[in-house]
């Protein structure tokens, strides 16, 4: 039996199993659906469809993620792949910035995540992050100022061959709100047992763009039965610094912790 004629007049003969196969089918240059029709005499025509899309591994084909949005996806072995010697799989997203601001870009994953911000036209790396806390928190978090324009967010694995699900999210950074606490002065001191450390330990509280936040209360505490501290309730000053009154150590290793009394603080307690 003779099967059909498509728009280009291609014909094929059915084999003993009744199957006729076109030699090849190249879709048109325009994006969108393409149709191939197979006919044979008075039989009902059969339609085949294929959709032409941009390469998702290129800037033109990268799907859009907006400010304040989250995308759940999966890195698989068939995803885009970095060139050798890296060979890590990745997905690419377009991130358009209307007004310049500081943004928080986060990638949480079931694998060791690596998030990069790339220039849209050149794909040059602007900033990237592997671990939020190296060796401990293997998700990625970038806080960066971006001017108006288009960028690419590249969500990838740390090692080649890794696969798994991930969530990519974007938002404008919170300004003037306590977000991060870190150790200040007074860590890793060495003194005689029963003596007070010469430098009273302190912590620094900042917002997501790195500005110190004043007026945030905190509490310092020693481990039960190991050393003592006074002035354990303190508030941050204009430099975002809260300082314990004093810390007297016992023999051996001593630990003083500081907990900031504010919600959603990164690395709290110190």
Short mmCIF file of C-alpha atoms in Angstrom, two decimals:
data_model
loop_
_atom_site.label_atom_id
_atom_site.label_comp_id
_atom_site.label_asym_id
_atom_site.label_seq_id
_atom_site.Cartn_x
_atom_site.Cartn_y
_atom_site.Cartn_z
CA UNK A 1 0.00 0.00 0.00
CA UNK A 2 1.15 3.52 -0.75
CA UNK A 3 1.02 5.88 2.20
CA UNK A 4 0.58 9.45 1.74
CA UNK A 5 1.93 12.62 0.56
CA UNK A 6 2.97 15.42 2.94
CA UNK A 7 3.32 19.08 1.93
CA UNK A 8 6.64 18.23 0.31
CA UNK A 9 5.25 15.26 -1.59
CA UNK A 10 7.19 12.60 0.32
CA UNK A 11 5.89 9.05 -0.21
CA UNK A 12 6.56 5.75 1.52
CA UNK A 13 5.53 2.13 0.99
CA UNK A 14 4.05 0.10 3.87
CA UNK A 15 6.12 -2.95 4.84
CA UNK A 16 4.82 -6.45 5.58
CA UNK A 17 3.68 -5.24 8.97
CA UNK A 18 1.61 -2.47 7.43
CA UNK A 19 3.95 0.27 8.63
CA UNK A 20 5.12 3.09 6.39
CA UNK A 21 7.78 5.48 7.72
CA UNK A 22 8.74 8.86 6.37
CA UNK A 23 12.46 9.24 5.68
CA UNK A 24 12.86 12.39 7.79
CA UNK A 25 10.91 15.39 9.02
CA UNK A 26 12.50 18.79 9.56
CA UNK A 27 10.31 21.39 11.23
CA UNK A 28 10.06 24.94 9.92
CA UNK A 29 12.20 27.87 11.00
CA UNK A 30 9.38 29.58 12.90
CA UNK A 31 8.64 28.74 16.54
CA UNK A 32 5.39 26.89 17.18
CA UNK A 33 3.49 23.81 15.98
CA UNK A 34 4.26 21.90 12.78
CA UNK A 35 2.01 19.29 11.15
CA UNK A 36 2.79 16.25 9.01
CA UNK A 37 -0.13 14.52 7.26
CA UNK A 38 -0.11 10.91 6.04
CA UNK A 39 -2.75 9.83 3.52
CA UNK A 40 -3.55 6.62 1.68
CA UNK A 41 -6.34 6.62 -0.87
CA UNK A 42 -9.75 6.97 0.74
CA UNK A 43 -8.51 6.20 4.27
CA UNK A 44 -8.80 8.88 6.93
CA UNK A 45 -5.64 11.01 6.96
CA UNK A 46 -3.36 10.74 10.00
CA UNK A 47 -1.87 13.92 11.45
CA UNK A 48 1.45 14.13 13.27
CA UNK A 49 2.44 17.27 15.21
CA UNK A 50 5.76 18.60 16.46
CA UNK A 51 6.48 21.92 18.18
CA UNK A 52 9.54 24.04 17.44
CA UNK A 53 10.97 25.72 20.55
CA UNK A 54 14.13 27.62 21.44
CA UNK A 55 16.98 25.60 22.92
CA UNK A 56 16.34 25.66 26.71
CA UNK A 57 20.11 25.57 27.24
CA UNK A 58 20.46 28.96 25.54
CA UNK A 59 19.47 32.43 26.78
CA UNK A 60 16.73 32.65 24.15
CA UNK A 61 15.11 29.43 25.37
CA UNK A 62 15.47 29.99 29.12
CA UNK A 63 12.07 30.11 30.88
CA UNK A 64 11.27 33.24 32.86
CA UNK A 65 11.31 33.50 36.64
CA UNK A 66 10.03 36.75 38.09
CA UNK A 67 10.80 38.62 41.31
CA UNK A 68 8.95 36.99 44.19
CA UNK A 69 8.43 33.70 42.36
CA UNK A 70 9.46 30.11 43.10
CA UNK A 71 9.97 27.30 40.62
CA UNK A 72 10.07 23.61 41.48
CA UNK A 73 12.03 21.52 39.00
CA UNK A 74 14.39 18.58 38.63
CA UNK A 75 17.94 18.10 37.38
CA UNK A 76 18.16 14.95 35.27
CA UNK A 77 20.84 13.24 33.22
CA UNK A 78 19.23 14.61 30.03
CA UNK A 79 19.36 18.27 31.16
CA UNK A 80 21.79 20.86 29.83
CA UNK A 81 25.42 20.06 30.58
CA UNK A 82 28.48 22.20 31.17
CA UNK A 83 31.42 21.54 28.85
CA UNK A 84 34.34 19.35 29.94
CA UNK A 85 35.97 19.05 32.34
CA UNK A 86 32.95 20.03 34.47
CA UNK A 87 30.08 18.14 32.80
CA UNK A 88 27.60 19.13 35.55
CA UNK A 89 23.94 19.18 34.52
CA UNK A 90 22.05 22.45 34.84
CA UNK A 91 18.88 24.37 34.06
CA UNK A 92 18.80 27.97 32.90
CA UNK A 93 16.25 30.66 33.82
CA UNK A 94 15.80 34.24 32.64
CA UNK A 95 15.54 36.83 35.43
CA UNK A 96 14.36 40.29 34.34
CA UNK A 97 14.98 43.24 36.68
CA UNK A 98 12.77 46.26 36.08
CA UNK A 99 14.13 48.48 38.84
CA UNK A 100 17.58 48.05 40.32
CA UNK A 101 17.57 46.63 43.85
CA UNK A 102 19.21 44.06 46.08
CA UNK A 103 17.79 40.58 45.60
CA UNK A 104 17.87 37.30 47.49
CA UNK A 105 18.23 34.33 45.14
CA UNK A 106 17.94 30.89 46.73
CA UNK A 107 18.24 27.30 45.53
CA UNK A 108 17.34 24.41 47.84
CA UNK A 109 17.89 20.91 46.49
CA UNK A 110 18.12 17.21 47.27
CA UNK A 111 21.70 17.38 45.94
CA UNK A 112 24.67 19.71 46.50
CA UNK A 113 23.38 22.86 44.79
CA UNK A 114 25.33 25.54 42.94
CA UNK A 115 23.58 28.75 41.85
CA UNK A 116 25.09 31.34 39.49
CA UNK A 117 23.98 34.74 38.18
CA UNK A 118 25.12 35.25 34.58
CA UNK A 119 25.13 38.20 32.21
CA UNK A 120 22.33 37.58 29.72
CA UNK A 121 24.22 38.40 26.52
CA UNK A 122 27.66 36.97 27.31
CA UNK A 123 26.80 34.36 29.97
CA UNK A 124 29.75 35.65 31.99
CA UNK A 125 29.48 34.81 35.70
CA UNK A 126 28.52 37.83 37.82
CA UNK A 127 28.28 36.08 41.18
CA UNK A 128 27.74 32.49 42.34
CA UNK A 129 27.39 30.43 45.49
CA UNK A 130 27.91 26.77 46.32
CA UNK A 131 27.09 26.26 50.02
CA UNK A 132 25.24 28.69 52.29
CA UNK A 133 27.45 27.33 55.07
CA UNK A 134 30.49 25.57 53.54
CA UNK A 135 30.45 21.88 54.30
CA UNK A 136 27.23 22.13 56.32
CA UNK A 137 24.33 23.71 54.41
CA UNK A 138 24.68 22.58 50.79
CA UNK A 139 21.87 24.75 49.43
CA UNK A 140 22.79 27.98 47.62
CA UNK A 141 21.94 31.56 48.58
CA UNK A 142 23.00 34.76 46.83
CA UNK A 143 22.31 38.29 48.08
CA UNK A 144 23.33 40.77 45.40
CA UNK A 145 22.50 44.18 43.98
CA UNK A 146 21.41 44.11 40.32
CA UNK A 147 20.68 47.03 38.03
CA UNK A 148 17.76 47.06 35.60
CA UNK A 149 18.19 44.53 32.80
CA UNK A 150 18.03 40.83 32.00
CA UNK A 151 20.09 38.14 33.70
CA UNK A 152 20.38 34.35 33.70
CA UNK A 153 20.11 32.15 36.77
CA UNK A 154 21.94 28.86 36.31
CA UNK A 155 20.85 26.14 38.72
CA UNK A 156 23.29 23.24 38.64
CA UNK A 157 24.79 20.38 40.58
CA UNK A 158 28.14 20.54 42.33
CA UNK A 159 29.36 17.23 40.95
CA UNK A 160 28.80 15.64 37.53
CA UNK A 161 26.25 12.86 37.52
CA UNK A 162 24.18 14.29 40.38
CA UNK A 163 20.41 14.45 39.87
CA UNK A 164 17.41 15.38 41.99
CA UNK A 165 14.71 17.94 42.65
CA UNK A 166 15.21 21.59 43.56
CA UNK A 167 13.36 24.82 44.29
CA UNK A 168 14.58 28.12 42.87
CA UNK A 169 13.18 31.32 44.40
CA UNK A 170 13.75 35.04 44.02
CA UNK A 171 12.71 38.05 46.10
CA UNK A 172 13.71 41.58 46.95
CA UNK A 173 15.99 41.76 49.97
CA UNK A 174 14.53 43.02 53.25
CA UNK A 175 16.08 46.36 54.17
CA UNK A 176 16.10 47.58 57.77
CA UNK A 177 14.96 44.22 59.16
CA UNK A 178 17.27 42.01 61.23
CA UNK A 179 18.20 39.03 59.11
CA UNK A 180 21.74 37.78 59.84
CA UNK A 181 23.76 37.42 63.04
CA UNK A 182 27.48 36.72 63.15
CA UNK A 183 30.22 36.53 65.77
CA UNK A 184 31.96 39.82 66.45
CA UNK A 185 34.93 40.34 68.74
CA UNK A 186 36.07 37.99 71.50
CA UNK A 187 36.19 34.53 69.95
CA UNK A 188 39.00 31.97 70.46
CA UNK A 189 40.57 33.60 73.53
CA UNK A 190 43.00 31.79 75.87
CA UNK A 191 43.08 32.67 79.59
CA UNK A 192 43.76 30.95 82.93
CA UNK A 193 40.92 28.99 84.58
CA UNK A 194 38.75 31.24 86.74
CA UNK A 195 39.76 34.40 84.84
CA UNK A 196 37.55 36.65 82.77
CA UNK A 197 38.40 36.94 79.09
CA UNK A 198 40.00 40.31 78.30
CA UNK A 199 37.70 40.98 75.34
CA UNK A 200 33.99 40.64 76.05
CA UNK A 201 32.43 38.60 73.22
CA UNK A 202 29.94 40.28 70.92
CA UNK A 203 27.69 39.56 67.96
CA UNK A 204 26.73 41.72 65.01
CA UNK A 205 23.20 41.86 63.57
CA UNK A 206 22.61 43.09 60.01
CA UNK A 207 19.82 43.18 57.46
CA UNK A 208 20.01 41.28 54.16
CA UNK A 209 21.98 44.03 52.43
CA UNK A 210 24.57 44.17 55.22
CA UNK A 211 23.37 47.28 57.09
CA UNK A 212 23.79 47.07 60.91
CA UNK A 213 20.51 46.95 62.83
CA UNK A 214 20.23 48.70 66.21
CA UNK A 215 17.87 47.87 69.06
CA UNK A 216 17.77 44.09 68.62
CA UNK A 217 17.92 42.23 71.93
CA UNK A 218 20.05 39.16 72.48
CA UNK A 219 20.87 36.67 75.22
CA UNK A 220 24.29 35.19 76.04
CA UNK A 221 24.63 31.87 77.86
CA UNK A 222 27.40 29.51 78.99
CA UNK A 223 27.10 25.76 79.04
CA UNK A 224 25.64 24.57 82.38
CA UNK A 225 28.39 24.34 85.01
CA UNK A 226 31.18 25.48 82.68
CA UNK A 227 32.21 29.06 83.35
CA UNK A 228 29.91 31.98 84.02
CA UNK A 229 28.79 35.22 82.38
CA UNK A 230 27.28 38.49 83.56
CA UNK A 231 25.31 41.07 81.64
CA UNK A 232 23.87 38.29 79.55
CA UNK A 233 20.99 40.37 78.17
CA UNK A 234 22.14 42.99 75.68
CA UNK A 235 20.77 44.99 72.77
CA UNK A 236 22.58 45.94 69.59
CA UNK A 237 23.97 49.47 69.35
CA UNK A 238 24.03 51.77 66.30
CA UNK A 239 26.70 49.52 64.81
CA UNK A 240 24.49 46.45 65.21
CA UNK A 241 26.76 45.10 67.99
CA UNK A 242 25.54 43.43 71.19
CA UNK A 243 28.18 42.62 73.83
CA UNK A 244 28.07 40.40 76.91
CA UNK A 245 29.05 42.10 80.19
CA UNK A 246 31.79 39.60 81.07
CA UNK A 247 32.73 35.94 80.63
CA UNK A 248 34.70 33.96 83.21
CA UNK A 249 35.98 30.62 82.01
CA UNK A 250 36.55 27.28 83.72
CA UNK A 251 39.36 24.83 83.03
CA UNK A 252 39.34 23.33 79.56
CA UNK A 253 37.18 24.31 76.61
CA UNK A 254 34.41 26.81 77.24
CA UNK A 255 31.45 27.80 75.04
CA UNK A 256 29.42 30.99 75.12
CA UNK A 257 26.36 31.17 72.87
CA UNK A 258 24.42 34.23 71.77
CA UNK A 259 20.79 34.07 70.67
CA UNK A 260 19.16 37.05 68.94
CA UNK A 261 15.52 37.66 69.80
CA UNK A 262 14.15 38.23 66.30
CA UNK A 263 12.37 35.93 63.81
CA UNK A 264 13.95 34.33 60.76
CA UNK A 265 17.55 35.15 61.68
CA UNK A 266 20.19 33.29 59.68
CA UNK A 267 22.86 31.45 61.75
CA UNK A 268 20.98 32.02 65.03
CA UNK A 269 22.27 31.24 67.66
CA UNK A 270 25.97 31.98 67.36
#
